[in-house]
CSV table of C-alpha atoms in Angstrom, one decimal:
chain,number,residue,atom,x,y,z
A,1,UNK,CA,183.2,261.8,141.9
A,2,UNK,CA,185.2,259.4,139.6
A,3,UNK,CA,188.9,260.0,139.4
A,4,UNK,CA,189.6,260.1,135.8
A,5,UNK,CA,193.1,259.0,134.1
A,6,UNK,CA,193.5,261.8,131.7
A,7,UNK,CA,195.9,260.0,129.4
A,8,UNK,CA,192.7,257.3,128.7
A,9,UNK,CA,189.5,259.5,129.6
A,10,UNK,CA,187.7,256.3,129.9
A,11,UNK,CA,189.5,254.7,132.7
A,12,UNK,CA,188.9,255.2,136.5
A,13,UNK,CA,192.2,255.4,138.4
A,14,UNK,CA,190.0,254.6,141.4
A,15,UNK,CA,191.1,251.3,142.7
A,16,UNK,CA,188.8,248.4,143.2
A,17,UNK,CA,187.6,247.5,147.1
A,18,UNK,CA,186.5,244.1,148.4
A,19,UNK,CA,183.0,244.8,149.1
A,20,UNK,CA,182.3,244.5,153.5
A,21,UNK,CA,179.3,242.5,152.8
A,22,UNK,CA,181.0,239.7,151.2
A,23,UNK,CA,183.9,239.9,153.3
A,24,UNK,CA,181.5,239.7,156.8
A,25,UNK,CA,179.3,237.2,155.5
A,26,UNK,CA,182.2,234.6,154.6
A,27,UNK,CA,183.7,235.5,157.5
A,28,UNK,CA,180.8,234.2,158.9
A,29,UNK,CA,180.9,231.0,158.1
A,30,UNK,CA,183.6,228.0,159.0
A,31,UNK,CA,186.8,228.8,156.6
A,32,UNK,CA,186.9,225.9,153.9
A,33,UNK,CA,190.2,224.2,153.4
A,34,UNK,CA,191.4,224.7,150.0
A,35,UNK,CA,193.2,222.5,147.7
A,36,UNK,CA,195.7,224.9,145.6
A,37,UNK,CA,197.0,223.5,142.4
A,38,UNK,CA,200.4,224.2,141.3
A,39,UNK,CA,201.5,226.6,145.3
A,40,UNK,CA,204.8,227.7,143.9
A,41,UNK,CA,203.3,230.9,142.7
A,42,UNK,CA,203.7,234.5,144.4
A,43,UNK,CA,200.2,236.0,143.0
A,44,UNK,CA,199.1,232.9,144.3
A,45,UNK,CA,200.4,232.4,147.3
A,46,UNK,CA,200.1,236.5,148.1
A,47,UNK,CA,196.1,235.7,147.8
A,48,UNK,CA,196.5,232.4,150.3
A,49,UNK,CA,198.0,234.6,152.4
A,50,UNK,CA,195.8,237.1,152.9
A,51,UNK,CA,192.5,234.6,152.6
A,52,UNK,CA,194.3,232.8,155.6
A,53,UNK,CA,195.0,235.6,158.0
A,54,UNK,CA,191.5,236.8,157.6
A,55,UNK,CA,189.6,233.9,158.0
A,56,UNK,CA,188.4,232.4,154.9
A,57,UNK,CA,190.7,230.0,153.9
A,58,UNK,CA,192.5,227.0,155.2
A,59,UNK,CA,195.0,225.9,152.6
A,60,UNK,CA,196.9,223.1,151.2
A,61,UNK,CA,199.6,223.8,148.5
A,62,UNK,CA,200.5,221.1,146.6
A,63,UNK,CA,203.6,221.4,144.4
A,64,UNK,CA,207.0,220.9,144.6
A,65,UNK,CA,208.0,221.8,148.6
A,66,UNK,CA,211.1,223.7,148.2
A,67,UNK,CA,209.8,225.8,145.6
A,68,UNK,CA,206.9,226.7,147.5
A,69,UNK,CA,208.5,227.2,150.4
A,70,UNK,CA,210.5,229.4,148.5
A,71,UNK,CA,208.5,231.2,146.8
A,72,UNK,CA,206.3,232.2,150.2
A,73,UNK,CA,209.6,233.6,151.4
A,74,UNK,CA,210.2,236.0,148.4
A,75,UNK,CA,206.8,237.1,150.1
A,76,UNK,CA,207.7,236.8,153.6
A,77,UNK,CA,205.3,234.3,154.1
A,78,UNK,CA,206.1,231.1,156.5
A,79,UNK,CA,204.4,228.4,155.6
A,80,UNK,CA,205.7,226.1,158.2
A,81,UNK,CA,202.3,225.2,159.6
A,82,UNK,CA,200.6,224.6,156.8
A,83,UNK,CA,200.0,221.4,154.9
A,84,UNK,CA,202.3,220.7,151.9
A,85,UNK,CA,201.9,217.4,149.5
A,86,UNK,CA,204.7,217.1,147.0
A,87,UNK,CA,204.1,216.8,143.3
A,88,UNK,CA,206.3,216.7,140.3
A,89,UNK,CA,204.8,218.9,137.6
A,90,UNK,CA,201.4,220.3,136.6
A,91,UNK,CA,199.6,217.1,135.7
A,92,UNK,CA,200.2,215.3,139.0
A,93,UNK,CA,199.5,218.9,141.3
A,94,UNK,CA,195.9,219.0,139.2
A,95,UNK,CA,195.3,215.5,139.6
A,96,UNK,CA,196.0,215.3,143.3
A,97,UNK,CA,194.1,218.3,143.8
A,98,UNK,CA,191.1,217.0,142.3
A,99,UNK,CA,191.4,213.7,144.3
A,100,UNK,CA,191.4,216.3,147.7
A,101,UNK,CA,188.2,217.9,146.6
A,102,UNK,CA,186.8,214.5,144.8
A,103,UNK,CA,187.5,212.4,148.4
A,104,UNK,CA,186.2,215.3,150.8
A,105,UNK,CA,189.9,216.6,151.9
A,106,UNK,CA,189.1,219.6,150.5
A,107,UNK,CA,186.0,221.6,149.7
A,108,UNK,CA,187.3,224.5,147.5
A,109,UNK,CA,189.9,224.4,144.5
A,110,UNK,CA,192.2,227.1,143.8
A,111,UNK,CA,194.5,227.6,140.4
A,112,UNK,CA,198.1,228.2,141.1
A,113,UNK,CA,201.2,227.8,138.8
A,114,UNK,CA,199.2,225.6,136.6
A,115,UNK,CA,197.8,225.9,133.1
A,116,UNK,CA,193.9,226.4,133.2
A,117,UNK,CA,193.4,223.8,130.4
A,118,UNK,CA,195.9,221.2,132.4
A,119,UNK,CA,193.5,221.7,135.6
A,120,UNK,CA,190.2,222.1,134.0
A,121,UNK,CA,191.1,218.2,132.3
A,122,UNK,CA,192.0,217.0,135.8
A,123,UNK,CA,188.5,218.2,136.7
A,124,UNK,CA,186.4,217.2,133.6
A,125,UNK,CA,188.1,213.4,134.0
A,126,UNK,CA,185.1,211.3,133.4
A,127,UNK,CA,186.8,208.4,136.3
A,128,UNK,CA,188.4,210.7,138.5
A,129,UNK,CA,186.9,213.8,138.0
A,130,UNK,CA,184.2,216.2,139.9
A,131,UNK,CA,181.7,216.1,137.4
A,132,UNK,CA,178.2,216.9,138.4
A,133,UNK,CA,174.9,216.9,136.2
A,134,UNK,CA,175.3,220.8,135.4
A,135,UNK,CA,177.5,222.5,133.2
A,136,UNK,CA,180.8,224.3,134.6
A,137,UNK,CA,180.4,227.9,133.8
A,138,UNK,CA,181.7,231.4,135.3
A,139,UNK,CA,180.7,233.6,137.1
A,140,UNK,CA,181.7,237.1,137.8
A,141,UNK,CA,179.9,239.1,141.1
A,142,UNK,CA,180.6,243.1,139.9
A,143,UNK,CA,180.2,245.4,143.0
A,144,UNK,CA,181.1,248.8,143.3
A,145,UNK,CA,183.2,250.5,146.4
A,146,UNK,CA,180.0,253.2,146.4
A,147,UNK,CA,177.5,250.4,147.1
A,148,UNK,CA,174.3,249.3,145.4
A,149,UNK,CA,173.2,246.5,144.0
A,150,UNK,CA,175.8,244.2,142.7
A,151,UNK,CA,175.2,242.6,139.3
A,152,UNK,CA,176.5,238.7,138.4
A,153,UNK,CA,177.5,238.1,135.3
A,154,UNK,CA,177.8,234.6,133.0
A,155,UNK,CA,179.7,233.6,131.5
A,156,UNK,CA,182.5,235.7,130.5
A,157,UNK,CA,185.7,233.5,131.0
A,158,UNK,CA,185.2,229.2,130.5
A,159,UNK,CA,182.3,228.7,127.6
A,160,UNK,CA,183.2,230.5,124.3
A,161,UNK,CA,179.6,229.8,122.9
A,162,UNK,CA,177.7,228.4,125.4
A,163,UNK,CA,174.3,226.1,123.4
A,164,UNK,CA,171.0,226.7,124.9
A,165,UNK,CA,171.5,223.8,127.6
A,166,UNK,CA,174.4,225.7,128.4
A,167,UNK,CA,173.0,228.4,129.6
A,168,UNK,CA,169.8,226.9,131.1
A,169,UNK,CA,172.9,225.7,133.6
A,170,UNK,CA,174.2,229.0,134.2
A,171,UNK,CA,171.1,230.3,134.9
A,172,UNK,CA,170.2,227.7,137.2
A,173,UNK,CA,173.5,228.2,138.9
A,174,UNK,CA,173.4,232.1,139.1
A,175,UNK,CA,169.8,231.8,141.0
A,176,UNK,CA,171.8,229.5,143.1
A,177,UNK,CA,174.4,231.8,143.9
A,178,UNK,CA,172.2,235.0,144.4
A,179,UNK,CA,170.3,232.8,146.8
A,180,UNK,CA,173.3,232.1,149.1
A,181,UNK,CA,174.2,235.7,148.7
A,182,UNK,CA,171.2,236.6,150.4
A,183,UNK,CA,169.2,237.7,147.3
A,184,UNK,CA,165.6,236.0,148.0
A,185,UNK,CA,164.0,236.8,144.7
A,186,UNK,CA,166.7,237.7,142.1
A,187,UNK,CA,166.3,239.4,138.8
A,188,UNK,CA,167.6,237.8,136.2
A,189,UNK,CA,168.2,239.1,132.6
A,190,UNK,CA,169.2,237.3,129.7
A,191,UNK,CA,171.5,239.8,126.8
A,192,UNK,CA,170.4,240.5,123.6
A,193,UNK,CA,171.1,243.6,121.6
A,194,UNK,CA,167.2,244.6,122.1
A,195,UNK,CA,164.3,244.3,123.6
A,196,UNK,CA,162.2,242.9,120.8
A,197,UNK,CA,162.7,239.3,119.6
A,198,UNK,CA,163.8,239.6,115.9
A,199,UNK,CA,164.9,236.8,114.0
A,200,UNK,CA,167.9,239.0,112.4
A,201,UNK,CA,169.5,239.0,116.2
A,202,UNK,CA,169.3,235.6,117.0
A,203,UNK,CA,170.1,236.0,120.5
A,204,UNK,CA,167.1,237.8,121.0
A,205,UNK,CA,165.2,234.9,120.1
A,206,UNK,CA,167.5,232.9,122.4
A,207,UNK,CA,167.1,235.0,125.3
A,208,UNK,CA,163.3,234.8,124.8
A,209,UNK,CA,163.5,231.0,124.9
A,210,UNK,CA,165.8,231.0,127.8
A,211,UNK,CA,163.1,233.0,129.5
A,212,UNK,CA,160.3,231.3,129.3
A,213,UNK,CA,161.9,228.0,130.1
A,214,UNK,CA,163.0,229.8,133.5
A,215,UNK,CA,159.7,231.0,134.5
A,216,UNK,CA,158.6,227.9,134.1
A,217,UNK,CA,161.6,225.9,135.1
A,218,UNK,CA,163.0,228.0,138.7
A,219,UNK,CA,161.3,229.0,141.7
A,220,UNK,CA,162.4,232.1,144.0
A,221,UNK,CA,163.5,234.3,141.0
A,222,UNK,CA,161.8,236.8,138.0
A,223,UNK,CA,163.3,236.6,134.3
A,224,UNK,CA,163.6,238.8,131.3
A,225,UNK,CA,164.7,238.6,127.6
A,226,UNK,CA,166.0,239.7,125.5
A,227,UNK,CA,166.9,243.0,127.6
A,228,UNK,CA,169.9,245.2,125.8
A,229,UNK,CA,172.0,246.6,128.6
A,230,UNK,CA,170.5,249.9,129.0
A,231,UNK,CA,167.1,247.9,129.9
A,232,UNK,CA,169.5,245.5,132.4
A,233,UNK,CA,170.9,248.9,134.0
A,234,UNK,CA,168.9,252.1,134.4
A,235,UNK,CA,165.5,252.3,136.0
A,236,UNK,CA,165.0,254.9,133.5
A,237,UNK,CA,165.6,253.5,130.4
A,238,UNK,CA,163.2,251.3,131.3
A,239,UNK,CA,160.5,253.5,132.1
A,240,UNK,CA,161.1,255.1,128.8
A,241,UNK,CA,161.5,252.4,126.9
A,242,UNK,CA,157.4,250.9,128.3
A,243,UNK,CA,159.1,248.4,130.6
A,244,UNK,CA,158.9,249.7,133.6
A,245,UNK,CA,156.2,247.0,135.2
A,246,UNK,CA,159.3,244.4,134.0
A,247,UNK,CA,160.1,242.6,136.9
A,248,UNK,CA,163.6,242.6,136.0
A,249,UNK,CA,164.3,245.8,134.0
A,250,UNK,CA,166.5,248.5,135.1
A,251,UNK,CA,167.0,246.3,138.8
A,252,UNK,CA,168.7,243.4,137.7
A,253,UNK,CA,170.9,241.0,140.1
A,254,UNK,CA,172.3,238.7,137.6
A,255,UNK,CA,172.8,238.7,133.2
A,256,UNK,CA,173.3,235.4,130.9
A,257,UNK,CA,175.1,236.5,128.1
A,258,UNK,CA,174.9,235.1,125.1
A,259,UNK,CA,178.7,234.4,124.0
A,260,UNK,CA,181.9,235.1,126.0
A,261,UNK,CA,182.9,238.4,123.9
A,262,UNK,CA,179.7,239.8,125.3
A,263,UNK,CA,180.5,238.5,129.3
A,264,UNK,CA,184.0,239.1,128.9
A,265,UNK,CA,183.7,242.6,127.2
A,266,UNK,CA,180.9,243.7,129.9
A,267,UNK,CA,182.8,242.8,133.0
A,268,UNK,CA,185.9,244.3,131.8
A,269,UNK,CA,184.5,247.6,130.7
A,270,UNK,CA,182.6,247.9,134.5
A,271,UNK,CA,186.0,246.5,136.5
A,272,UNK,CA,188.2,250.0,134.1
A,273,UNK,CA,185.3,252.5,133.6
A,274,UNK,CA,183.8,252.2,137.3
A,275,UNK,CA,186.5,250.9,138.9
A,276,UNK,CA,184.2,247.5,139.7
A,277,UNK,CA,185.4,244.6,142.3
A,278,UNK,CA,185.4,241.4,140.0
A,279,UNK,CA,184.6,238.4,142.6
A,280,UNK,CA,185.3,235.2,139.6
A,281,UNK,CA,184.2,231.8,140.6
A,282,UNK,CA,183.9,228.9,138.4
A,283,UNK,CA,180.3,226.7,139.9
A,284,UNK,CA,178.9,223.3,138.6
A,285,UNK,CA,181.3,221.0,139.5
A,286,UNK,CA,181.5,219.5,143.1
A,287,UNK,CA,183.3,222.0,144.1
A,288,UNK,CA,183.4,225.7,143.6
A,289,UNK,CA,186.8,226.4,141.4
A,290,UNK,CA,188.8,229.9,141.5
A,291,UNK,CA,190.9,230.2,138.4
A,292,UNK,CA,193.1,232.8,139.6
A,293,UNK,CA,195.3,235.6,137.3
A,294,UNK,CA,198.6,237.5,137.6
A,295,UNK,CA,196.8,240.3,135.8
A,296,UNK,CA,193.7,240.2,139.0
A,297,UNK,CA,194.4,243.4,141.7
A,298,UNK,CA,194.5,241.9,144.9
A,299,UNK,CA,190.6,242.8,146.0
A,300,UNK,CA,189.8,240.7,143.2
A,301,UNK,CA,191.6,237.8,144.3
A,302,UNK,CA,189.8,238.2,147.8
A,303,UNK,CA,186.7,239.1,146.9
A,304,UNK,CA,186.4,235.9,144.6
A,305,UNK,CA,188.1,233.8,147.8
A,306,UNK,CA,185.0,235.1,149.8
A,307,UNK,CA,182.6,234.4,146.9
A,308,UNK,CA,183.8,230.7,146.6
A,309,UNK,CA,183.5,230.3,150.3
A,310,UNK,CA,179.8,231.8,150.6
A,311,UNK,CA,178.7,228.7,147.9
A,312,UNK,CA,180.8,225.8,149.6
A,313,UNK,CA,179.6,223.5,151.7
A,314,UNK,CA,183.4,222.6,153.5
């Protein structure tokens, strides 16, 4: 049963888990060093700390040394064997943290005391940069302490209205993803407001095109749009609602939405109804970014650690 908070009857009080699976398969694998922008930051440097001592990080803080250093002893945290390059405020600890990832130092960047826009420039730098041909988006894995299948969500935190190419890119990348997770054949929906393609919801039409361009376009995974949420959810809305031959309805492993109020309300409302683990990883540069938050529990911080490692190649 769900432990409800009586003074918000909507919210779970039950407290988010990292799921085992992720954990154990990025444990698996050689921990990638990772470049953290901008060290001198406790929710930061709490998540480096735990990634570390359980395999599936080895970091480098850049920033300025004695404030790192200090701030990893407010956490009781000695850093004295790890790597530390000095840098003199945000520009420089984004820039030299793109040139770790950018010359192979590195294969994973983390966000620290550093404004997202400040590093996200570093990144997008058209000279110095880690540009690839894709798109960056984000993408949220939503798993549940119960089990189940988990359900990937994009993008619900970096493109406000992602265009068409847009999201041809973040469905390329989300089949990516799934794949390394160990989904061989994921199910992909794309988000409207119904199942019918009606030119007075426009994303329905959107989701149509995005569909059919998949299926044509990406091997090793089914698509479907426009599916409303129900139809992305429950098995049984989708045998009532005709679609239950749908290849993706009611089972699937991954939703494009069309706009970032949709991902961002969606992932929300599943991370403080269900009490959902939100694993956040920012793909399609060269290499996978985490853009980390004071306001993320700590199994979110892992679980997203664990994501990015699963999808590097450090």
């Amino acid at each position: 049963m769900v432990a409800i908070d009586l003074e918000h009857p909507f919210l779970t009080v039950e407290p988010a888990t990292v799921p085992p699976i992720l954990l154990n398969r990025a444990a698996s694998r050689q921990a990638p060093v990772t470049v953290i922008a901008g060290a001198a930051s406790r929710p930061a440097l709490s998540a480096v700390r735990e990634a570390s001592e359980v395999g599936l990080m080895r970091p480098i803080l850049i920033g300025d040394p004695p404030s790192v250093r200090a701030e990893a002893e407010a956490i009781g945290w000695d850093v004295a064997g790890h790597d530390i390059i000095g840098a003199s405020g945000e520009e420089e600890e984004a820039r030299l943290a793109v040139e770790a990832c950018r010359d192979g130092t590195a294969g994973l960047l983390m966000k620290g005391r550093v404004h997202t826009n400040v590093l996200m420039r570093a990144v997008l730098d058209r000279g110095a940069g880690l540009r690839t041909g894709e798109r960056l988006v984000h993408i949220f894995l939503l798993t549940h302490s119960a089990g189940g299948r988990p359900l990937a969500i994009s993008d619900a935190a970096v493109n406000v209205a992602p265009d068409i190419d847009t999201r041809k890119s973040a469905t390329r990348q989300m089949a990516s993803l799934l794949h390394h997770l160990g989904v061989p054949r994921p199910g992909i929906a794309f988000l409207s407001a119904t199942e019918t393609p009606i030119r007075s919801v426009p994303s329905s039409l959107e989701a149509r095109h995005l569909r059919d361009w998949a299926q044509a376009e990406i091997a090793d995974a089914e698509f479907s749009g426009p599916l409303a949420l129900d139809l992305v959810l429950s098995p049984e809305a989708a045998r009532i609602k005709g679609l239950a031959d749908d290849p993706v309805a009611g089972k699937a492993d991954g939703v494009i939405v069309p706009d970032i109020l949709a991902g961002n309300v969606l992932y929300k409302t599943l991370v403080h109804t269900t009490g959902a683990c939100a694993a956040g990883v920012v793909t399609g540069a060269r290499v996978p970014i985490l853009l980390t938050s004071r306001a993320d529990p700590p199994a979110a911080r892992l679980a997203s650690v664990a994501l990015a490692g699963l999808i590097s190649d450090a």
